[in-house]
Amino acid sequence: MINKKSIGVFDSGYGGLTVFESIAKSLPDYNYIYFGDNARAPYGDHSFETIYQYTLSCVEWLFAQGCPLVILACNTASAKALRTIQQKVLPVKYPGFRVLGVIRPTAEVIGRYTESNTIGVMGTRGTVNSDSYPIEIHHQFPSLNVVQQSCPMWVPLIENNEHGSEGADYFVKKYIDELLAKSGDIDAILLACTHYPLLVPKIRAYLPDGVRLVVQGDIVAESLVDYLNRHTEIESVLTKEGEMSFYTTGDSQVFDQSASIFFSREVVSEQVRVV
């Protein structure tokens, strides 16, 4: 595997598969390694330092498998670990490697989706508390008003395959109502967690008319296509055999069963350990 150069896609669990699916559709020729840190998921309620250490250990594992480019397909990891890895780790230890996240590509285009100049951002506690989205969005759109809402019950519901149940409706409506109560001007809502696309049917049912829903997968995929076009030094070394490999720190059988909820093809994974 190390002789082949793959694009690494990392998430704390399953949610990154929704982004990976969009990437693989846009760039089907490349080799990919998907790595879920399921044994330590969810990341959303962990401390900044813990998330950073977990993310770094998994990124370094992907580097060791021959991935010169790693996508953090996880909003919490992107919010709490990406900048430190890019600024303090890569230049010193891995100067030829690149790590990208999902926040900046989304922030670069989010202004297209609002006419009222006010958007809602729904994410995990970790993502919301980091203020990464307001900071990044204001770099791109200084006048845009960003209203955030943490949704701590959404990921557990999805990871336990309860997102289609009637019980999930209570928490979907609860967090949407709390967000919209903060501002009557919100006309677009960004789902700032890669798990949340599985709740889209229920979310739409509780959204007022005229409020747009923004999902990240296609945005991140489009950004990656552009990145590879601009960075031929990375693109030229990537292996193009259309192969996909899946790894998890959790139970591989459980991962394979649950992955089918997020990914529209059969997944066969291997369990690995990281320190």
Short mmCIF file of C-alpha atoms in Angstrom, two decimals:
data_model
loop_
_atom_site.label_atom_id
_atom_site.label_comp_id
_atom_site.label_asym_id
_atom_site.label_seq_id
_atom_site.Cartn_x
_atom_site.Cartn_y
_atom_site.Cartn_z
CA MET A 1 0.00 0.00 0.00
CA ILE A 2 2.82 2.42 0.88
CA ASN A 3 4.12 2.33 -2.71
CA LYS A 4 0.75 3.69 -3.78
CA LYS A 5 -0.14 7.29 -3.06
CA SER A 6 -3.73 7.67 -1.93
CA ILE A 7 -5.93 10.53 -0.80
CA GLY A 8 -6.65 10.02 2.89
CA VAL A 9 -10.10 10.87 4.22
CA PHE A 10 -10.41 11.07 8.00
CA ASP A 11 -13.37 11.37 10.35
CA SER A 12 -14.00 10.63 13.99
CA GLY A 13 -16.57 8.07 12.87
CA TYR A 14 -19.00 7.56 10.02
CA GLY A 15 -20.08 11.06 9.09
CA GLY A 16 -17.08 11.70 6.85
CA LEU A 17 -18.40 9.00 4.54
CA THR A 18 -21.02 11.50 3.32
CA VAL A 19 -18.19 13.81 2.23
CA PHE A 20 -16.11 10.93 0.89
CA GLU A 21 -19.00 9.81 -1.30
CA SER A 22 -19.18 13.26 -2.91
CA ILE A 23 -15.41 13.35 -3.39
CA ALA A 24 -15.31 9.88 -4.95
CA LYS A 25 -18.09 10.83 -7.38
CA SER A 26 -16.23 13.98 -8.44
CA LEU A 27 -12.79 12.33 -8.57
CA PRO A 28 -13.41 8.62 -9.24
CA ASP A 29 -9.99 7.75 -10.66
CA TYR A 30 -7.91 8.28 -7.53
CA ASN A 31 -7.02 5.82 -4.79
CA TYR A 32 -8.50 6.55 -1.36
CA ILE A 33 -8.04 5.42 2.23
CA TYR A 34 -10.91 6.22 4.58
CA PHE A 35 -10.09 6.12 8.28
CA GLY A 36 -12.69 6.41 11.05
CA ASP A 37 -11.60 6.80 14.67
CA ASN A 38 -14.76 5.06 15.88
CA ALA A 39 -13.22 3.74 19.10
CA ARG A 40 -12.84 7.32 20.37
CA ALA A 41 -15.92 8.89 18.75
CA PRO A 42 -17.78 11.15 19.00
CA TYR A 43 -15.26 13.98 19.12
CA GLY A 44 -17.77 16.78 19.67
CA ASP A 45 -17.69 16.89 23.47
CA HIS A 46 -13.95 16.34 23.97
CA SER A 47 -11.49 19.08 24.92
CA PHE A 48 -9.49 21.04 22.36
CA GLU A 49 -6.25 19.26 23.31
CA THR A 50 -7.81 15.78 23.23
CA ILE A 51 -9.32 16.33 19.79
CA TYR A 52 -5.99 17.68 18.53
CA GLN A 53 -4.06 14.66 19.82
CA TYR A 54 -6.62 12.17 18.47
CA THR A 55 -6.69 13.86 15.06
CA LEU A 56 -2.91 14.12 14.80
CA SER A 57 -2.41 10.45 15.61
CA CYS A 58 -4.85 9.45 12.87
CA VAL A 59 -3.39 11.87 10.33
CA GLU A 60 0.10 10.50 11.02
CA TRP A 61 -1.24 6.97 10.55
CA LEU A 62 -2.61 7.96 7.13
CA PHE A 63 0.74 9.55 6.24
CA ALA A 64 2.42 6.24 7.11
CA GLN A 65 0.05 4.43 4.71
CA GLY A 66 1.28 6.59 1.83
CA CYS A 67 -1.25 9.44 1.84
CA PRO A 68 0.48 12.72 0.91
CA LEU A 69 -2.87 14.51 1.10
CA VAL A 70 -5.38 14.06 3.93
CA ILE A 71 -8.87 15.54 4.08
CA LEU A 72 -10.30 16.08 7.55
CA ALA A 73 -13.91 15.23 6.66
CA CYS A 74 -14.89 16.14 10.20
CA ASN A 75 -15.99 19.61 11.28
CA THR A 76 -14.87 19.16 14.89
CA ALA A 77 -11.37 18.02 13.86
CA SER A 78 -11.21 20.81 11.27
CA ALA A 79 -12.21 23.34 13.93
CA LYS A 80 -9.92 22.18 16.72
CA ALA A 81 -6.91 20.50 15.10
CA LEU A 82 -6.39 21.56 11.49
CA ARG A 83 -4.72 24.94 12.00
CA THR A 84 -2.21 23.61 14.54
CA ILE A 85 -1.34 20.65 12.32
CA GLN A 86 -0.89 22.90 9.29
CA GLN A 87 1.16 25.55 11.06
CA LYS A 88 3.19 23.64 13.64
CA VAL A 89 3.44 19.99 12.58
CA LEU A 90 3.63 19.82 8.79
CA PRO A 91 6.46 22.35 8.27
CA VAL A 92 8.63 20.62 10.88
CA LYS A 93 7.88 16.91 10.48
CA TYR A 94 6.06 16.48 7.15
CA PRO A 95 6.99 19.32 4.76
CA GLY A 96 5.83 17.40 1.67
CA PHE A 97 2.42 16.50 3.06
CA ARG A 98 -0.86 18.44 3.04
CA VAL A 99 -3.91 18.37 5.33
CA LEU A 100 -7.15 20.12 4.34
CA GLY A 101 -10.43 20.59 6.20
CA VAL A 102 -14.09 21.21 5.47
CA ILE A 103 -14.62 24.60 7.11
CA ARG A 104 -12.71 26.92 4.81
CA PRO A 105 -14.15 25.55 1.53
CA THR A 106 -17.63 25.96 2.97
CA ALA A 107 -16.94 29.46 4.30
CA GLU A 108 -15.64 30.55 0.90
CA VAL A 109 -19.02 29.96 -0.78
CA ILE A 110 -21.62 30.27 1.99
CA GLY A 111 -22.45 33.88 1.05
CA ARG A 112 -24.04 32.63 -2.16
CA TYR A 113 -26.85 30.99 -0.24
CA THR A 114 -28.32 33.95 1.63
CA GLU A 115 -30.23 37.01 0.51
CA SER A 116 -30.91 38.32 4.02
CA ASN A 117 -27.20 38.26 4.87
CA THR A 118 -27.95 36.04 7.89
CA ILE A 119 -27.17 32.34 8.07
CA GLY A 120 -27.57 29.70 10.72
CA VAL A 121 -24.85 27.18 11.53
CA MET A 122 -25.81 23.90 13.21
CA GLY A 123 -23.00 21.72 14.55
CA THR A 124 -21.55 19.83 17.49
CA ARG A 125 -20.67 21.60 20.72
CA GLY A 126 -16.99 21.40 19.78
CA THR A 127 -17.50 23.07 16.43
CA VAL A 128 -19.84 25.75 17.76
CA ASN A 129 -17.70 26.55 20.82
CA SER A 130 -14.61 26.92 18.64
CA ASP A 131 -16.26 29.79 16.71
CA SER A 132 -14.38 28.50 13.65
CA TYR A 133 -17.28 29.12 11.28
CA PRO A 134 -17.97 32.75 12.25
CA ILE A 135 -14.24 33.49 12.11
CA GLU A 136 -13.71 31.86 8.70
CA ILE A 137 -16.95 33.20 7.23
CA HIS A 138 -16.17 36.76 8.33
CA HIS A 139 -12.81 36.53 6.56
CA GLN A 140 -14.73 35.88 3.34
CA PHE A 141 -17.94 37.85 4.00
CA PRO A 142 -17.27 40.50 6.69
CA SER A 143 -20.84 41.77 6.81
CA LEU A 144 -22.56 38.38 7.02
CA ASN A 145 -24.38 37.62 10.27
CA VAL A 146 -23.67 34.09 11.58
CA VAL A 147 -26.01 32.55 14.17
CA GLN A 148 -24.90 29.26 15.71
CA GLN A 149 -26.72 26.37 17.36
CA SER A 150 -25.16 23.27 18.92
CA CYS A 151 -27.05 20.00 18.43
CA PRO A 152 -25.52 17.53 20.91
CA MET A 153 -28.13 14.80 20.43
CA TRP A 154 -28.00 14.56 16.63
CA VAL A 155 -24.78 12.57 16.27
CA PRO A 156 -25.73 9.97 18.92
CA LEU A 157 -29.11 9.51 17.25
CA ILE A 158 -27.48 8.94 13.87
CA GLU A 159 -24.68 6.69 15.12
CA ASN A 160 -27.29 4.52 16.87
CA ASN A 161 -29.39 4.39 13.68
CA GLU A 162 -32.26 6.22 15.35
CA HIS A 163 -32.29 9.19 12.98
CA GLY A 164 -35.34 7.85 11.16
CA SER A 165 -37.33 7.20 14.32
CA GLU A 166 -40.21 9.28 15.66
CA GLY A 167 -38.13 10.00 18.75
CA ALA A 168 -35.59 11.87 16.62
CA ASP A 169 -38.24 14.41 15.61
CA TYR A 170 -38.26 15.93 19.07
CA PHE A 171 -34.55 16.80 18.96
CA VAL A 172 -34.62 17.90 15.33
CA LYS A 173 -37.45 20.34 16.01
CA LYS A 174 -35.94 21.44 19.35
CA TYR A 175 -32.62 22.60 17.88
CA ILE A 176 -34.18 24.18 14.78
CA ASP A 177 -36.63 26.12 16.96
CA GLU A 178 -33.79 27.26 19.24
CA LEU A 179 -31.74 28.45 16.27
CA LEU A 180 -34.58 30.32 14.57
CA ALA A 181 -35.55 31.96 17.88
CA LYS A 182 -32.16 33.68 17.90
CA SER A 183 -32.88 35.55 14.65
CA GLY A 184 -35.88 36.02 12.40
CA ASP A 185 -33.62 36.92 9.47
CA ILE A 186 -32.07 33.49 8.91
CA ASP A 187 -32.75 32.38 5.33
CA ALA A 188 -30.07 29.68 5.02
CA ILE A 189 -28.86 27.00 7.41
CA LEU A 190 -25.51 25.26 7.11
CA LEU A 191 -25.27 21.72 8.45
CA ALA A 192 -21.78 21.96 9.93
CA CYS A 193 -21.41 18.29 10.75
CA THR A 194 -20.92 15.53 8.21
CA HIS A 195 -23.39 13.29 10.06
CA TYR A 196 -26.27 15.68 9.64
CA PRO A 197 -27.15 14.97 5.97
CA LEU A 198 -28.86 11.81 7.22
CA LEU A 199 -31.33 14.04 9.07
CA VAL A 200 -32.13 16.20 6.03
CA PRO A 201 -35.67 14.81 5.47
CA LYS A 202 -36.65 15.54 9.08
CA ILE A 203 -34.87 18.91 9.12
CA ARG A 204 -36.71 20.04 5.97
CA ALA A 205 -40.02 19.11 7.58
CA TYR A 206 -39.45 21.64 10.36
CA LEU A 207 -37.93 24.47 8.33
CA PRO A 208 -40.07 27.46 7.39
CA ASP A 209 -40.63 28.12 3.69
CA GLY A 210 -37.84 30.13 2.17
CA VAL A 211 -35.04 28.81 4.40
CA ARG A 212 -32.37 27.03 2.35
CA LEU A 213 -30.45 24.04 3.65
CA VAL A 214 -26.73 23.83 2.83
CA VAL A 215 -24.95 20.44 2.93
CA GLN A 216 -21.17 20.28 2.69
CA GLY A 217 -20.31 17.19 0.64
CA ASP A 218 -20.50 18.66 -2.86
CA ILE A 219 -18.90 21.93 -1.72
CA VAL A 220 -15.86 20.10 -0.32
CA ALA A 221 -15.61 17.88 -3.40
CA GLU A 222 -15.69 20.89 -5.73
CA SER A 223 -13.00 22.58 -3.64
CA LEU A 224 -10.78 19.49 -3.79
CA VAL A 225 -11.07 19.33 -7.59
CA ASP A 226 -9.91 22.94 -7.71
CA TYR A 227 -7.08 22.27 -5.23
CA LEU A 228 -5.68 19.37 -7.26
CA ASN A 229 -5.85 21.44 -10.44
CA ARG A 230 -3.78 24.15 -8.74
CA HIS A 231 -1.34 21.90 -6.91
CA THR A 232 0.18 19.65 -9.53
CA GLU A 233 3.05 18.75 -7.18
CA ILE A 234 0.51 16.77 -5.12
CA GLU A 235 -1.80 15.66 -7.91
CA SER A 236 1.03 14.22 -10.04
CA VAL A 237 2.15 11.72 -7.37
CA LEU A 238 -1.31 10.33 -6.57
CA THR A 239 -2.09 6.80 -7.75
CA LYS A 240 -5.06 6.57 -10.09
CA GLU A 241 -6.44 3.03 -9.94
CA GLY A 242 -9.84 3.84 -8.46
CA GLU A 243 -9.18 1.76 -5.34
CA MET A 244 -10.81 2.37 -1.95
CA SER A 245 -9.70 1.02 1.42
CA PHE A 246 -11.50 1.46 4.72
CA TYR A 247 -10.03 1.34 8.22
CA THR A 248 -11.45 1.92 11.67
CA THR A 249 -10.18 1.97 15.24
CA GLY A 250 -13.47 0.38 16.26
CA ASP A 251 -15.01 -3.00 15.52
CA SER A 252 -14.77 -3.60 11.78
CA GLN A 253 -18.00 -5.62 11.55
CA VAL A 254 -19.94 -2.90 13.31
CA PHE A 255 -18.28 -0.29 11.10
CA ASP A 256 -19.19 -2.17 7.91
CA GLN A 257 -22.84 -2.49 8.96
CA SER A 258 -23.21 1.15 9.96
CA ALA A 259 -21.18 2.50 7.03
CA SER A 260 -23.92 1.37 4.65
CA ILE A 261 -26.15 4.04 6.21
CA PHE A 262 -23.73 6.77 5.11
CA PHE A 263 -22.18 5.29 1.96
CA SER A 264 -24.11 3.96 -1.02
CA ARG A 265 -21.93 0.91 -1.62
CA GLU A 266 -20.69 -2.07 0.35
CA VAL A 267 -17.88 -1.31 2.77
CA VAL A 268 -15.36 -3.88 4.02
CA SER A 269 -13.03 -2.41 6.63
CA GLU A 270 -10.05 -3.47 8.70
CA GLN A 271 -9.52 -2.63 12.33
CA VAL A 272 -6.28 -0.88 13.29
CA ARG A 273 -4.88 0.64 16.47
CA VAL A 274 -3.37 4.08 16.82
CA VAL A 275 -1.69 5.61 19.87
#
